[in-house]
Each structure stands twice: as C-alpha cells, then as structure tokens.
Amino acid sequence: MIEKRGPALTAWLYLGAILLAVRSIGPASYLALGAFQPPTADLSNITAGFTTDPDSAFTLDNFREAWRPGSTLEQIDENAPPPGPGLARPLLNSVLITVIRTITNVLLAALAAYPLARMHFRGRGILFVAILATMMIPEQVSVVPMFRIVVSMGLYDTLIAAILPFSVSAFGIYLCRQAFMSIPFDLEEAARIDGANSMQIWWHVMLPLAGPTLATLAVFSVIAAWSDLLWPLVVLQSEHNHTLPVAINRLLGVFATNIRIAYAASVLALIPIIVFFLIAQRFLKAGIFAGAVKG
Amino acid sequence: MSVVKQHNAASPFLFLIPALAVLGIFWVLSLGQVVYFSLTRYSPFREPEFVGLENYARLLSSERFWFCLLNTGLYLLVTPAIILISLAAASIVHASLRYAKGLRVLLFLPVVTPTIVAAIAWRVLYNEDAGLLNAIITTLGFEPIGWLSTKPWTLISAMLVTLWKGVGFYMMIFLAGLMSVPRELKEAAFLDGASRLDVLRVVTLPAIWPIVSLVFVISSISALKVFDELYVTIRGAPIEHQTIVPLVFDTAFVRGDYGLACAIGITLFALILVFSIINLRLSSKGERA
C-alpha cells in the first residue's frame, strides 16, 4: 500500500463493499434455490420448500431431467415434442463457438485498434465512427438482413454461421483503441529506434502493455458468446447444432409447467462460466503482463 | 510525431482489413438493407414493395413512437448512475481490501446470469401483491408500488435491472484501466505531498480518461437501445411504458410491419449516431492523441 488508510475510510469502503455484494447475489441465488426444488414446492415462496416438507425439500431430479436426452414428459403428455439431444451436445457446441469467437475477437480487435489509436492516415476519424456505428443498429431489425446474408453464403444451420458475424466486434476494437491510447509514446519510439517495424511494435510493445484490457475483453467475449441466444436461435436449426442457451430456451418451452428443469439447466450453464471467471481472475492482474515489458 | 510518420501508407490497412471485412460484410451490408427495407412496405410472405418515405411519415404521426422516444430519453438517466457506482466499485476492488476478490466475483455474477433468468427472479421481487419489495414498503407503512404496471415505476423497474447488470460489466472495464496506471506516478505524487483527492484528480483520472470516455459512450448507446430488460421485466405492460427498441420488436414481429419497424430502427440509429458523435467530441478533449 502506498499510504495508510484511516479507519474511517476503511469502514466506508467495507460498507460499500457489503452493499454491493448483497445487491448482486439476490436474483442468482433465487435461481439456484429454485433448481433444487421438487415440482410440488411453491416457487413464489422459495424458503417454504426447505421448511414445510423435509422429505421432498431438496432434489437433484431437475438436473437429471435437464441433462439426459429425451424427456419423461413424453409418457405423460402425448403432444410433447420429440426427445431433445440432452445437454451434452449443446455444451460441446457452446464451448467450440465460445473458444473460437473469443480468440478471433481479441486478435482481430487488437489488430484493427492499433492504427486507429496510433497511426495517422486519411479517413481515420470517419472509419472509427463507421466502426462504432455497427454497434448502434438495433439487432431486432438487422437480424433479418443478416440472416439473408448468411443464407445466401450457404452457411445456414452451420456452426460457422454462429461464429463468423461475431468474430470481431466494434466494442472490442473501441476498447483496445482506448487502451492503446493510454500507453506512453516513448516506449513505442524506443522500439522504433531499435529498428522494430509496426507489426513487431504491436506484438512486443502494445499487446503486453494493454494486457489487463485484452484479458478483460477476452472475459467479455467468452460471456457474450456463451450467453448469446438471439443469433444462434435464428441460424442454428438442427438440434445437433444447438448451443446451451438455445437448448435452455427449448426447455423453457417444453417444460413450461415445470420451470425448475429450465432453472437446473441454467445453473448447469452457469457453472462453467463461473469456474472460467475464477480462473481468469489470476490473469486479470496487472503484474503478470507488466513484467514482460519492464526488462 | 516523428514516430507515426515512418510507417508506409499500406500498413494501417493491413491491420484493419480482417476486422473491416467482417464488419463490412455482415453489419454494414445489413444496415444498407435495413435502410432499403425502411423505404418499402414489407410484411411476412410478401416481397418488399417500394413506397418512398411513407413509413417515416407514418412514424412521425404515430403517438406510440413519440411516447417511446420520450421514454428512451428518460432511460438515459441510468447511465450517470451506472458510471458512478461502477467507478466506485472498481476503486473499492482496486484498493485491494481483503475480500476484494470475492466482491469482484459477486459483482460479476449479474453479468454472467442470462437476462431471461435474472428477469424471472426480478419479477418475483417486483410482484405487486406478494413481492419482497412491496412487503418491505408496506411494513414500513407506505403505500405499495405498482412496479410492473404504473408509470413511471415500470421504467424505473427496468432501469434497476439495467443498473444491476451494468455495474459489474463497467467495473471490470474501469478495473482494467486502473491497473494500467503506473504505480510510480501515484507514489511520486504522494511524496510531493499530494492528498488522496489530488492524486485522483491529477494522476488517476487523466490516466484512465480514455476508458471513462469509452464507458460514457458505450453505456449511453446500450441505454438508448435497451430491449432485454424491458422485454422480460415488464412484459405485458402497454407500449406507452416501453422504449423505442421494444416498439421496433412489436412492430416487426407482433404486427408484422417490417418496413415500418426498419424506419423506426433507422431513426433510432441516426439519433444514437448523432448523440454518440457529440459524446465523443466532448469526451475526447481529455484524451492524448
């Protein structure tokens, strides 16, 4: 620590921290509790299930039901749709799409951001605003033409269709540009004098120094790709191509009467991303990247 | 400035080409088509028929449009709150309290929770007869609030969800910025006898200004085109309680008037573009470039 904090300031910081924590866990814990409730429990009063009937208060049935292919509902309800693929295949698809989208997004955004932050060329300002403008179109209208474009390219119902349009984002480019702008010019100048070309400066100077931001962008890309529903729902038709959110959306429809199964599937979908975030925490620390440049 | 003159003219585009190809093919081309469709009468199972500016004339004379536009303007009020709270949260985590790590995970939970799932839980909190919020309010002796049915509470309910989701997201961005501020700069300022406030004003804020301006621009854009929170939280509330993008959705996919929906979408797009350019101009004054 640079300076000793007074006890009053520390108390305020802790108070703020506690308030923020309470604010953020409420809804998520409701979801998690609901996923363990038996069908008989009243979900509008979640604590009741734990107190009224101890025998059926806590169950893993919802998770089993969500995970396995097919569904027991067929026997009860003849109108139920044919058995789904379970969650294993959607899990695999989601992992694949998420990994590829994240790598391309960080790489292509960092590439495009460098000239926008550091080089002077004609039309730079307009190009930057045009890139940002792609963020300003409401997806609810652009999804129709984008769907037509994907179909005309022959990519409909392929995993590539779920990846390609989102392989780089204006947000990522913007975030990297701002991070590069905060890097002192002298470091770049020094590398230039040592004979480095633009590509080497980008790789050896800019990327390591913007490390915390690139790591943050990677985390955001993972989350965006992992939880994206609208686009995969539109372009992925076959069940073996479905992603987790699409599969959960299907469960919400099929099990409208027993929403706990969709809750359980949501909890299952949340676990990998929380584990990922806990691991990623280490890489979000400045020190790891700072060391690479100081020498 | 000698640095930037030494690259040859081709190299900026070598860096830009992959990103521009993706954004150009999928997003700019889509935008072009949306502009075209906004000039047509276009409903399901019919080919678009060119009608000029008819859709724009229709939306200007539609009361629904002006209601929703006003609500969209009001929705912007959520951005200053998001920025202040997320910056404060980032400072708390950055000050490395003992439990900062756990706090960061907790704050980030709303960001990873799918909106549809979060909304189910929020609707339970907001439930007007049996919800937790009204239970607290009535216990304190106040009148219950119509969170999901009366103005302006419907909008405020959705804004609270936006705030809940946004704080974790923008905190992460601020945190990345704060971690990039060289520690030596702050230490030097303290040695010169600067107070905590001075260091914040003279060292930290200028250093993370590009990030602050980014959060400003991005959070305004997403507030102006808010959809998920309204769609899932106050689903069923009349259109006068909604903002522009839910109106776009309703026009396109409920009423099947895709041409008009595109016209509304393009009008919103133009407004966001102008607003963002002003935002960029104002906020880039503090940037080194």
PDB file of C-alpha atoms in Angstrom, chain A residues 1-5 9-10 12-14 16-18 20-28 30-31 43-44 108-122 124 127-150 153 155 164-171 173-179 181-185 188-189 192 198-199 201-202 209-210 212-213 216 219-220 223 227 229 231 248-249 252 259 262-263 266 270 273-274 277-278 281-282 284-286 294, chain B residues 1-4 6-7 9 11-16 18-20 22-23 25-31 33-34 37 42 47-48 85 88-89 91-92 94-99 101-114 116-118 120-122 124-125 130 160 163-165 167-170 172-173 175-177 179-180 183-184 186-187 190 194-196 207-211 213-215 217-218 221 225 227-228 245 248-249 252-253 258 261-262 265-266 268-269 272-274 276-277 280 283 287-289:
ATOM      1  CA  MET A   1       0.000   0.000   0.000  1.00  0.00           C
ATOM      2  CA  ILE A   2       1.147   3.457  -0.839  1.00  0.00           C
ATOM      3  CA  GLU A   3      -0.324   5.168   2.165  1.00  0.00           C
ATOM      4  CA  LYS A   4      -2.013   4.009   5.358  1.00  0.00           C
ATOM      5  CA  ARG A   5      -5.768   4.354   5.164  1.00  0.00           C
ATOM      6  CA  LEU A   9     -12.206   5.398   5.192  1.00  0.00           C
ATOM      7  CA  THR A  10     -11.691   1.657   5.595  1.00  0.00           C
ATOM      8  CA  TRP A  12     -16.778   3.199   4.465  1.00  0.00           C
ATOM      9  CA  LEU A  13     -15.055   1.028   1.885  1.00  0.00           C
ATOM     10  CA  TYR A  14     -16.244  -2.116   3.662  1.00  0.00           C
ATOM     11  CA  GLY A  16     -19.833  -0.039   0.264  1.00  0.00           C
ATOM     12  CA  ALA A  17     -18.438  -3.485  -0.484  1.00  0.00           C
ATOM     13  CA  ILE A  18     -21.121  -5.223   1.599  1.00  0.00           C
ATOM     14  CA  LEU A  20     -22.696  -4.053  -3.498  1.00  0.00           C
ATOM     15  CA  ALA A  21     -22.372  -7.733  -2.632  1.00  0.00           C
ATOM     16  CA  VAL A  22     -25.936  -8.046  -1.287  1.00  0.00           C
ATOM     17  CA  ARG A  23     -27.251  -6.240  -4.329  1.00  0.00           C
ATOM     18  CA  SER A  24     -25.645  -8.664  -6.732  1.00  0.00           C
ATOM     19  CA  ILE A  25     -26.389 -12.118  -5.310  1.00  0.00           C
ATOM     20  CA  GLY A  26     -30.164 -11.852  -4.739  1.00  0.00           C
ATOM     21  CA  PRO A  27     -31.550 -12.959  -8.112  1.00  0.00           C
ATOM     22  CA  ALA A  28     -28.829 -15.525  -8.802  1.00  0.00           C
ATOM     23  CA  TYR A  30     -33.148 -17.405  -6.230  1.00  0.00           C
ATOM     24  CA  LEU A  31     -32.402 -19.256  -9.442  1.00  0.00           C
ATOM     25  CA  LEU A  43     -41.616 -21.137  -6.199  1.00  0.00           C
ATOM     26  CA  SER A  44     -43.024 -17.755  -5.254  1.00  0.00           C
ATOM     27  CA  LEU A 108      -8.747  -9.007 -34.802  1.00  0.00           C
ATOM     28  CA  ALA A 109      -9.889  -6.206 -32.478  1.00  0.00           C
ATOM     29  CA  ALA A 110      -6.367  -5.590 -31.192  1.00  0.00           C
ATOM     30  CA  LEU A 111      -5.064  -5.586 -34.778  1.00  0.00           C
ATOM     31  CA  ALA A 112      -7.633  -3.073 -36.015  1.00  0.00           C
ATOM     32  CA  ALA A 113      -7.283  -0.869 -32.938  1.00  0.00           C
ATOM     33  CA  TYR A 114      -3.573  -0.217 -33.385  1.00  0.00           C
ATOM     34  CA  PRO A 115      -3.717   2.010 -36.486  1.00  0.00           C
ATOM     35  CA  LEU A 116      -6.865   3.676 -35.134  1.00  0.00           C
ATOM     36  CA  ALA A 117      -5.017   4.649 -31.953  1.00  0.00           C
ATOM     37  CA  ARG A 118      -1.527   5.350 -33.244  1.00  0.00           C
ATOM     38  CA  MET A 119      -1.228   5.926 -36.983  1.00  0.00           C
ATOM     39  CA  HIS A 120      -2.241   8.986 -38.931  1.00  0.00           C
ATOM     40  CA  PHE A 121      -3.928   8.273 -42.240  1.00  0.00           C
ATOM     41  CA  ARG A 122      -6.687   9.800 -44.313  1.00  0.00           C
ATOM     42  CA  ARG A 124      -9.181   7.625 -39.785  1.00  0.00           C
ATOM     43  CA  LEU A 127     -13.540   4.955 -40.300  1.00  0.00           C
ATOM     44  CA  PHE A 128     -13.574   4.916 -36.494  1.00  0.00           C
ATOM     45  CA  VAL A 129     -17.097   6.352 -36.322  1.00  0.00           C
ATOM     46  CA  ALA A 130     -18.244   3.913 -39.041  1.00  0.00           C
ATOM     47  CA  ILE A 131     -16.919   1.004 -36.958  1.00  0.00           C
ATOM     48  CA  LEU A 132     -18.708   2.314 -33.868  1.00  0.00           C
ATOM     49  CA  ALA A 133     -21.883   2.761 -35.916  1.00  0.00           C
ATOM     50  CA  THR A 134     -22.177  -1.019 -36.299  1.00  0.00           C
ATOM     51  CA  MET A 135     -22.924  -1.060 -32.552  1.00  0.00           C
ATOM     52  CA  MET A 136     -25.820   1.356 -32.927  1.00  0.00           C
ATOM     53  CA  ILE A 137     -28.114  -0.731 -35.140  1.00  0.00           C
ATOM     54  CA  PRO A 138     -30.873  -2.421 -33.126  1.00  0.00           C
ATOM     55  CA  GLU A 139     -30.336  -6.173 -33.629  1.00  0.00           C
ATOM     56  CA  GLN A 140     -34.090  -6.636 -33.776  1.00  0.00           C
ATOM     57  CA  VAL A 141     -34.115  -5.173 -37.293  1.00  0.00           C
ATOM     58  CA  SER A 142     -30.619  -6.092 -38.510  1.00  0.00           C
ATOM     59  CA  VAL A 143     -31.147  -9.769 -37.706  1.00  0.00           C
ATOM     60  CA  VAL A 144     -33.388 -10.225 -40.757  1.00  0.00           C
ATOM     61  CA  PRO A 145     -30.941  -8.943 -43.416  1.00  0.00           C
ATOM     62  CA  MET A 146     -28.026 -10.627 -41.639  1.00  0.00           C
ATOM     63  CA  PHE A 147     -29.933 -13.881 -41.776  1.00  0.00           C
ATOM     64  CA  ARG A 148     -30.445 -13.382 -45.534  1.00  0.00           C
ATOM     65  CA  ILE A 149     -26.720 -12.745 -45.978  1.00  0.00           C
ATOM     66  CA  VAL A 150     -25.820 -15.932 -44.097  1.00  0.00           C
ATOM     67  CA  MET A 153     -23.495 -17.569 -48.385  1.00  0.00           C
ATOM     68  CA  LEU A 155     -23.924 -21.051 -44.147  1.00  0.00           C
ATOM     69  CA  LEU A 164     -18.358 -15.508 -38.374  1.00  0.00           C
ATOM     70  CA  PRO A 165     -20.506 -12.346 -37.942  1.00  0.00           C
ATOM     71  CA  PHE A 166     -19.322 -12.100 -34.330  1.00  0.00           C
ATOM     72  CA  SER A 167     -15.667 -12.974 -34.920  1.00  0.00           C
ATOM     73  CA  VAL A 168     -14.803  -9.316 -34.224  1.00  0.00           C
ATOM     74  CA  SER A 169     -16.853  -6.600 -32.528  1.00  0.00           C
ATOM     75  CA  ALA A 170     -16.831  -2.818 -32.713  1.00  0.00           C
ATOM     76  CA  PHE A 171     -16.853  -2.814 -28.924  1.00  0.00           C
ATOM     77  CA  ILE A 173     -11.927  -2.527 -31.348  1.00  0.00           C
ATOM     78  CA  TYR A 174     -13.015   0.533 -29.346  1.00  0.00           C
ATOM     79  CA  LEU A 175     -11.853  -0.952 -26.039  1.00  0.00           C
ATOM     80  CA  CYS A 176      -8.418  -1.853 -27.459  1.00  0.00           C
ATOM     81  CA  ARG A 177      -8.057   1.566 -29.100  1.00  0.00           C
ATOM     82  CA  GLN A 178      -8.657   3.328 -25.775  1.00  0.00           C
ATOM     83  CA  ALA A 179      -6.190   1.023 -24.021  1.00  0.00           C
ATOM     84  CA  MET A 181      -4.092   5.409 -26.358  1.00  0.00           C
ATOM     85  CA  SER A 182      -3.139   5.274 -22.675  1.00  0.00           C
ATOM     86  CA  ILE A 183       0.282   3.767 -23.479  1.00  0.00           C
ATOM     87  CA  PRO A 184       3.094   6.356 -23.394  1.00  0.00           C
ATOM     88  CA  PHE A 185       4.581   7.249 -26.782  1.00  0.00           C
ATOM     89  CA  GLU A 188       6.938   2.919 -28.957  1.00  0.00           C
ATOM     90  CA  GLU A 189       9.578   5.468 -30.007  1.00  0.00           C
ATOM     91  CA  ARG A 192      11.150   2.179 -33.386  1.00  0.00           C
ATOM     92  CA  SER A 198       4.831  -1.746 -36.883  1.00  0.00           C
ATOM     93  CA  MET A 199       3.926  -5.407 -36.554  1.00  0.00           C
ATOM     94  CA  ILE A 201       5.784  -2.982 -32.017  1.00  0.00           C
ATOM     95  CA  TRP A 202       2.190  -4.162 -31.945  1.00  0.00           C
ATOM     96  CA  LEU A 209       1.144  -3.220 -22.101  1.00  0.00           C
ATOM     97  CA  ALA A 210      -2.580  -3.460 -22.838  1.00  0.00           C
ATOM     98  CA  PRO A 212      -5.298  -6.175 -18.463  1.00  0.00           C
ATOM     99  CA  THR A 213      -7.628  -4.728 -21.098  1.00  0.00           C
ATOM    100  CA  THR A 216     -10.935  -8.187 -19.818  1.00  0.00           C
ATOM    101  CA  VAL A 219     -13.613 -12.450 -20.493  1.00  0.00           C
ATOM    102  CA  PHE A 220     -16.380 -10.334 -22.039  1.00  0.00           C
ATOM    103  CA  ILE A 223     -19.557 -14.333 -21.666  1.00  0.00           C
ATOM    104  CA  SER A 227     -24.947 -16.490 -23.329  1.00  0.00           C
ATOM    105  CA  LEU A 229     -29.400 -16.511 -27.599  1.00  0.00           C
ATOM    106  CA  TRP A 231     -28.485 -15.174 -33.220  1.00  0.00           C
ATOM    107  CA  ILE A 248     -32.453 -23.913 -22.390  1.00  0.00           C
ATOM    108  CA  ASN A 249     -34.876 -21.844 -24.407  1.00  0.00           C
ATOM    109  CA  LEU A 252     -38.491 -23.301 -21.192  1.00  0.00           C
ATOM    110  CA  ILE A 259     -39.824 -24.358 -14.890  1.00  0.00           C
ATOM    111  CA  ALA A 262     -35.026 -24.935 -17.116  1.00  0.00           C
ATOM    112  CA  TYR A 263     -33.617 -23.431 -13.897  1.00  0.00           C
ATOM    113  CA  SER A 266     -29.420 -22.595 -16.387  1.00  0.00           C
ATOM    114  CA  LEU A 270     -23.659 -21.027 -15.272  1.00  0.00           C
ATOM    115  CA  ILE A 273     -18.625 -19.671 -16.833  1.00  0.00           C
ATOM    116  CA  ILE A 274     -18.176 -19.036 -13.114  1.00  0.00           C
ATOM    117  CA  PHE A 277     -14.117 -16.430 -14.383  1.00  0.00           C
ATOM    118  CA  LEU A 278     -12.485 -17.650 -11.166  1.00  0.00           C
ATOM    119  CA  GLN A 281      -9.187 -13.664 -12.215  1.00  0.00           C
ATOM    120  CA  ARG A 282      -5.479 -14.504 -11.927  1.00  0.00           C
ATOM    121  CA  LEU A 284      -6.603 -10.041 -14.909  1.00  0.00           C
ATOM    122  CA  LYS A 285      -3.887  -8.906 -12.527  1.00  0.00           C
ATOM    123  CA  ALA A 286      -1.598  -6.252 -13.903  1.00  0.00           C
ATOM    124  CA  LYS A 294       9.907  -3.612 -17.791  1.00  0.00           C
TER     125      LYS A 294
ATOM    126  CA  MET B   1       5.069  12.919 -34.026  1.00  0.00           C
ATOM    127  CA  SER B   2       8.094  11.570 -35.853  1.00  0.00           C
ATOM    128  CA  VAL B   3       7.048   8.039 -34.873  1.00  0.00           C
ATOM    129  CA  VAL B   4       3.788   7.989 -36.693  1.00  0.00           C
ATOM    130  CA  GLN B   6       7.553   6.408 -40.505  1.00  0.00           C
ATOM    131  CA  HIS B   7       5.107   3.692 -41.459  1.00  0.00           C
ATOM    132  CA  ALA B   9       0.659   4.115 -46.275  1.00  0.00           C
ATOM    133  CA  SER B  11       0.340  -0.707 -43.256  1.00  0.00           C
ATOM    134  CA  PRO B  12      -2.677   0.790 -41.443  1.00  0.00           C
ATOM    135  CA  PHE B  13      -4.935  -1.178 -43.765  1.00  0.00           C
ATOM    136  CA  LEU B  14      -3.009  -4.417 -43.263  1.00  0.00           C
ATOM    137  CA  PHE B  15      -4.016  -4.153 -39.596  1.00  0.00           C
ATOM    138  CA  LEU B  16      -7.580  -3.157 -40.387  1.00  0.00           C
ATOM    139  CA  PRO B  18      -9.709  -8.598 -41.325  1.00  0.00           C
ATOM    140  CA  ALA B  19     -11.957  -6.591 -38.994  1.00  0.00           C
ATOM    141  CA  LEU B  20     -13.283  -4.378 -41.771  1.00  0.00           C
ATOM    142  CA  VAL B  22     -16.237  -8.985 -41.133  1.00  0.00           C
ATOM    143  CA  LEU B  23     -17.942  -5.748 -40.085  1.00  0.00           C
ATOM    144  CA  ILE B  25     -19.944  -7.969 -44.994  1.00  0.00           C
ATOM    145  CA  PHE B  26     -22.251  -8.671 -42.070  1.00  0.00           C
ATOM    146  CA  TRP B  27     -23.020  -5.362 -40.381  1.00  0.00           C
ATOM    147  CA  VAL B  28     -22.673  -2.560 -42.936  1.00  0.00           C
ATOM    148  CA  LEU B  29     -24.378  -4.637 -45.616  1.00  0.00           C
ATOM    149  CA  SER B  30     -27.201  -5.402 -43.153  1.00  0.00           C
ATOM    150  CA  LEU B  31     -27.516  -1.722 -42.312  1.00  0.00           C
ATOM    151  CA  GLN B  33     -30.596  -3.473 -46.400  1.00  0.00           C
ATOM    152  CA  VAL B  34     -32.410  -2.116 -43.337  1.00  0.00           C
ATOM    153  CA  PHE B  37     -36.478  -2.012 -46.287  1.00  0.00           C
ATOM    154  CA  TYR B  42     -42.754  -5.320 -46.242  1.00  0.00           C
ATOM    155  CA  GLU B  47     -41.948  -9.259 -51.343  1.00  0.00           C
ATOM    156  CA  PRO B  48     -40.954  -5.708 -50.310  1.00  0.00           C
ATOM    157  CA  ILE B  85     -21.360   3.200  -8.998  1.00  0.00           C
ATOM    158  CA  ALA B  88     -16.715   3.428  -7.086  1.00  0.00           C
ATOM    159  CA  ALA B  89     -16.892  -0.367  -7.152  1.00  0.00           C
ATOM    160  CA  SER B  91     -11.946   1.735  -6.787  1.00  0.00           C
ATOM    161  CA  ILE B  92     -13.018  -0.457  -3.867  1.00  0.00           C
ATOM    162  CA  HIS B  94      -8.609  -1.869  -6.752  1.00  0.00           C
ATOM    163  CA  ALA B  95      -7.861  -0.631  -3.232  1.00  0.00           C
ATOM    164  CA  SER B  96      -7.372  -4.375  -2.556  1.00  0.00           C
ATOM    165  CA  LEU B  97      -9.447  -4.878   0.503  1.00  0.00           C
ATOM    166  CA  ARG B  98      -9.115  -8.329   1.997  1.00  0.00           C
ATOM    167  CA  TYR B  99     -12.369  -9.512   0.396  1.00  0.00           C
ATOM    168  CA  LYS B 101     -11.513 -10.812  -4.882  1.00  0.00           C
ATOM    169  CA  GLY B 102     -14.783 -12.260  -3.645  1.00  0.00           C
ATOM    170  CA  LEU B 103     -16.527  -8.966  -4.223  1.00  0.00           C
ATOM    171  CA  ARG B 104     -15.358  -8.887  -7.812  1.00  0.00           C
ATOM    172  CA  VAL B 105     -16.826 -12.327  -8.412  1.00  0.00           C
ATOM    173  CA  LEU B 106     -20.106 -11.347  -6.735  1.00  0.00           C
ATOM    174  CA  LEU B 107     -20.416  -8.149  -8.734  1.00  0.00           C
ATOM    175  CA  PHE B 108     -19.712 -10.032 -11.883  1.00  0.00           C
ATOM    176  CA  LEU B 109     -22.405 -12.626 -11.247  1.00  0.00           C
ATOM    177  CA  PRO B 110     -25.180 -10.443 -12.733  1.00  0.00           C
ATOM    178  CA  VAL B 111     -23.142 -10.129 -15.927  1.00  0.00           C
ATOM    179  CA  VAL B 112     -22.917 -13.884 -16.420  1.00  0.00           C
ATOM    180  CA  THR B 113     -26.535 -14.547 -15.417  1.00  0.00           C
ATOM    181  CA  PRO B 114     -28.621 -14.794 -18.593  1.00  0.00           C
ATOM    182  CA  ILE B 116     -34.038 -14.166 -19.142  1.00  0.00           C
ATOM    183  CA  VAL B 117     -33.124 -15.994 -15.957  1.00  0.00           C
ATOM    184  CA  ALA B 118     -32.434 -12.838 -13.968  1.00  0.00           C
ATOM    185  CA  ILE B 120     -37.707 -14.286 -13.649  1.00  0.00           C
ATOM    186  CA  ALA B 121     -36.150 -13.543 -10.269  1.00  0.00           C
ATOM    187  CA  TRP B 122     -36.665  -9.787 -10.608  1.00  0.00           C
ATOM    188  CA  VAL B 124     -40.712 -12.165  -8.161  1.00  0.00           C
ATOM    189  CA  LEU B 125     -39.108  -9.260  -6.289  1.00  0.00           C
ATOM    190  CA  ALA B 130     -46.663 -10.792  -2.829  1.00  0.00           C
ATOM    191  CA  LEU B 160     -32.813  -1.050 -11.863  1.00  0.00           C
ATOM    192  CA  LEU B 163     -28.089  -0.918 -13.326  1.00  0.00           C
ATOM    193  CA  TRP B 164     -27.754  -4.295 -11.623  1.00  0.00           C
ATOM    194  CA  LYS B 165     -26.311  -5.827 -14.794  1.00  0.00           C
ATOM    195  CA  VAL B 167     -22.300  -2.162 -12.715  1.00  0.00           C
ATOM    196  CA  GLY B 168     -20.367  -5.444 -12.839  1.00  0.00           C
ATOM    197  CA  PHE B 169     -19.604  -5.030 -16.538  1.00  0.00           C
ATOM    198  CA  TYR B 170     -18.314  -1.464 -16.415  1.00  0.00           C
ATOM    199  CA  MET B 172     -14.369  -4.679 -14.992  1.00  0.00           C
ATOM    200  CA  ILE B 173     -13.536  -2.109 -17.680  1.00  0.00           C
ATOM    201  CA  LEU B 175     -10.565  -2.010 -13.192  1.00  0.00           C
ATOM    202  CA  ALA B 176      -8.505  -2.852 -16.280  1.00  0.00           C
ATOM    203  CA  GLY B 177      -7.896   0.891 -16.712  1.00  0.00           C
ATOM    204  CA  MET B 179      -4.497  -1.439 -13.163  1.00  0.00           C
ATOM    205  CA  SER B 180      -2.748   0.142 -16.125  1.00  0.00           C
ATOM    206  CA  ARG B 183       2.113   2.876  -9.510  1.00  0.00           C
ATOM    207  CA  GLU B 184       5.264   5.057  -9.679  1.00  0.00           C
ATOM    208  CA  LYS B 186       0.959   7.824  -7.761  1.00  0.00           C
ATOM    209  CA  GLU B 187       3.849   7.252  -5.385  1.00  0.00           C
ATOM    210  CA  PHE B 190       2.219  11.242  -2.640  1.00  0.00           C
ATOM    211  CA  ALA B 194      -0.479  15.419  -2.638  1.00  0.00           C
ATOM    212  CA  SER B 195      -3.686  14.337  -0.884  1.00  0.00           C
ATOM    213  CA  ARG B 196      -5.753  11.301  -1.943  1.00  0.00           C
ATOM    214  CA  ALA B 207      -4.614   8.412 -16.991  1.00  0.00           C
ATOM    215  CA  ILE B 208      -7.873   6.454 -17.266  1.00  0.00           C
ATOM    216  CA  TRP B 209      -9.755   9.179 -19.153  1.00  0.00           C
ATOM    217  CA  PRO B 210      -9.873   7.234 -22.454  1.00  0.00           C
ATOM    218  CA  ILE B 211     -11.602   4.442 -20.504  1.00  0.00           C
ATOM    219  CA  SER B 213     -14.992   8.308 -22.138  1.00  0.00           C
ATOM    220  CA  LEU B 214     -15.467   4.812 -23.573  1.00  0.00           C
ATOM    221  CA  VAL B 215     -17.798   3.849 -20.724  1.00  0.00           C
ATOM    222  CA  VAL B 217     -20.216   6.366 -24.997  1.00  0.00           C
ATOM    223  CA  ILE B 218     -20.904   2.641 -24.681  1.00  0.00           C
ATOM    224  CA  ILE B 221     -25.553   3.513 -26.659  1.00  0.00           C
ATOM    225  CA  LYS B 225     -31.170   0.665 -27.482  1.00  0.00           C
ATOM    226  CA  PHE B 227     -34.517  -4.160 -25.043  1.00  0.00           C
ATOM    227  CA  ASP B 228     -33.914  -7.293 -22.948  1.00  0.00           C
ATOM    228  CA  VAL B 245     -36.474  -0.918 -29.445  1.00  0.00           C
ATOM    229  CA  VAL B 248     -39.401  -1.897 -33.115  1.00  0.00           C
ATOM    230  CA  PHE B 249     -39.783  -5.509 -31.964  1.00  0.00           C
ATOM    231  CA  ALA B 252     -41.826  -6.099 -36.756  1.00  0.00           C
ATOM    232  CA  PHE B 253     -42.667  -9.391 -35.094  1.00  0.00           C
ATOM    233  CA  TYR B 258     -41.288  -4.934 -41.022  1.00  0.00           C
ATOM    234  CA  ALA B 261     -40.047  -1.340 -37.955  1.00  0.00           C
ATOM    235  CA  CYS B 262     -36.970  -0.660 -40.120  1.00  0.00           C
ATOM    236  CA  GLY B 265     -34.885   1.362 -36.249  1.00  0.00           C
ATOM    237  CA  ILE B 266     -33.091   3.682 -38.699  1.00  0.00           C
ATOM    238  CA  LEU B 268     -33.152   5.486 -33.639  1.00  0.00           C
ATOM    239  CA  PHE B 269     -29.839   4.593 -35.307  1.00  0.00           C
ATOM    240  CA  ILE B 272     -27.751   7.368 -31.464  1.00  0.00           C
ATOM    241  CA  LEU B 273     -25.121   8.222 -34.082  1.00  0.00           C
ATOM    242  CA  VAL B 274     -25.534  11.979 -33.572  1.00  0.00           C
ATOM    243  CA  SER B 276     -22.503   9.422 -29.810  1.00  0.00           C
ATOM    244  CA  ILE B 277     -20.549  11.790 -32.049  1.00  0.00           C
ATOM    245  CA  LEU B 280     -17.069  11.505 -28.479  1.00  0.00           C
ATOM    246  CA  SER B 283     -15.111  13.394 -24.013  1.00  0.00           C
ATOM    247  CA  GLU B 287      -7.533  12.329 -24.368  1.00  0.00           C
ATOM    248  CA  ARG B 288      -3.975  12.331 -25.563  1.00  0.00           C
ATOM    249  CA  ALA B 289      -3.992  11.509 -29.234  1.00  0.00           C
TER     250      ALA B 289
END
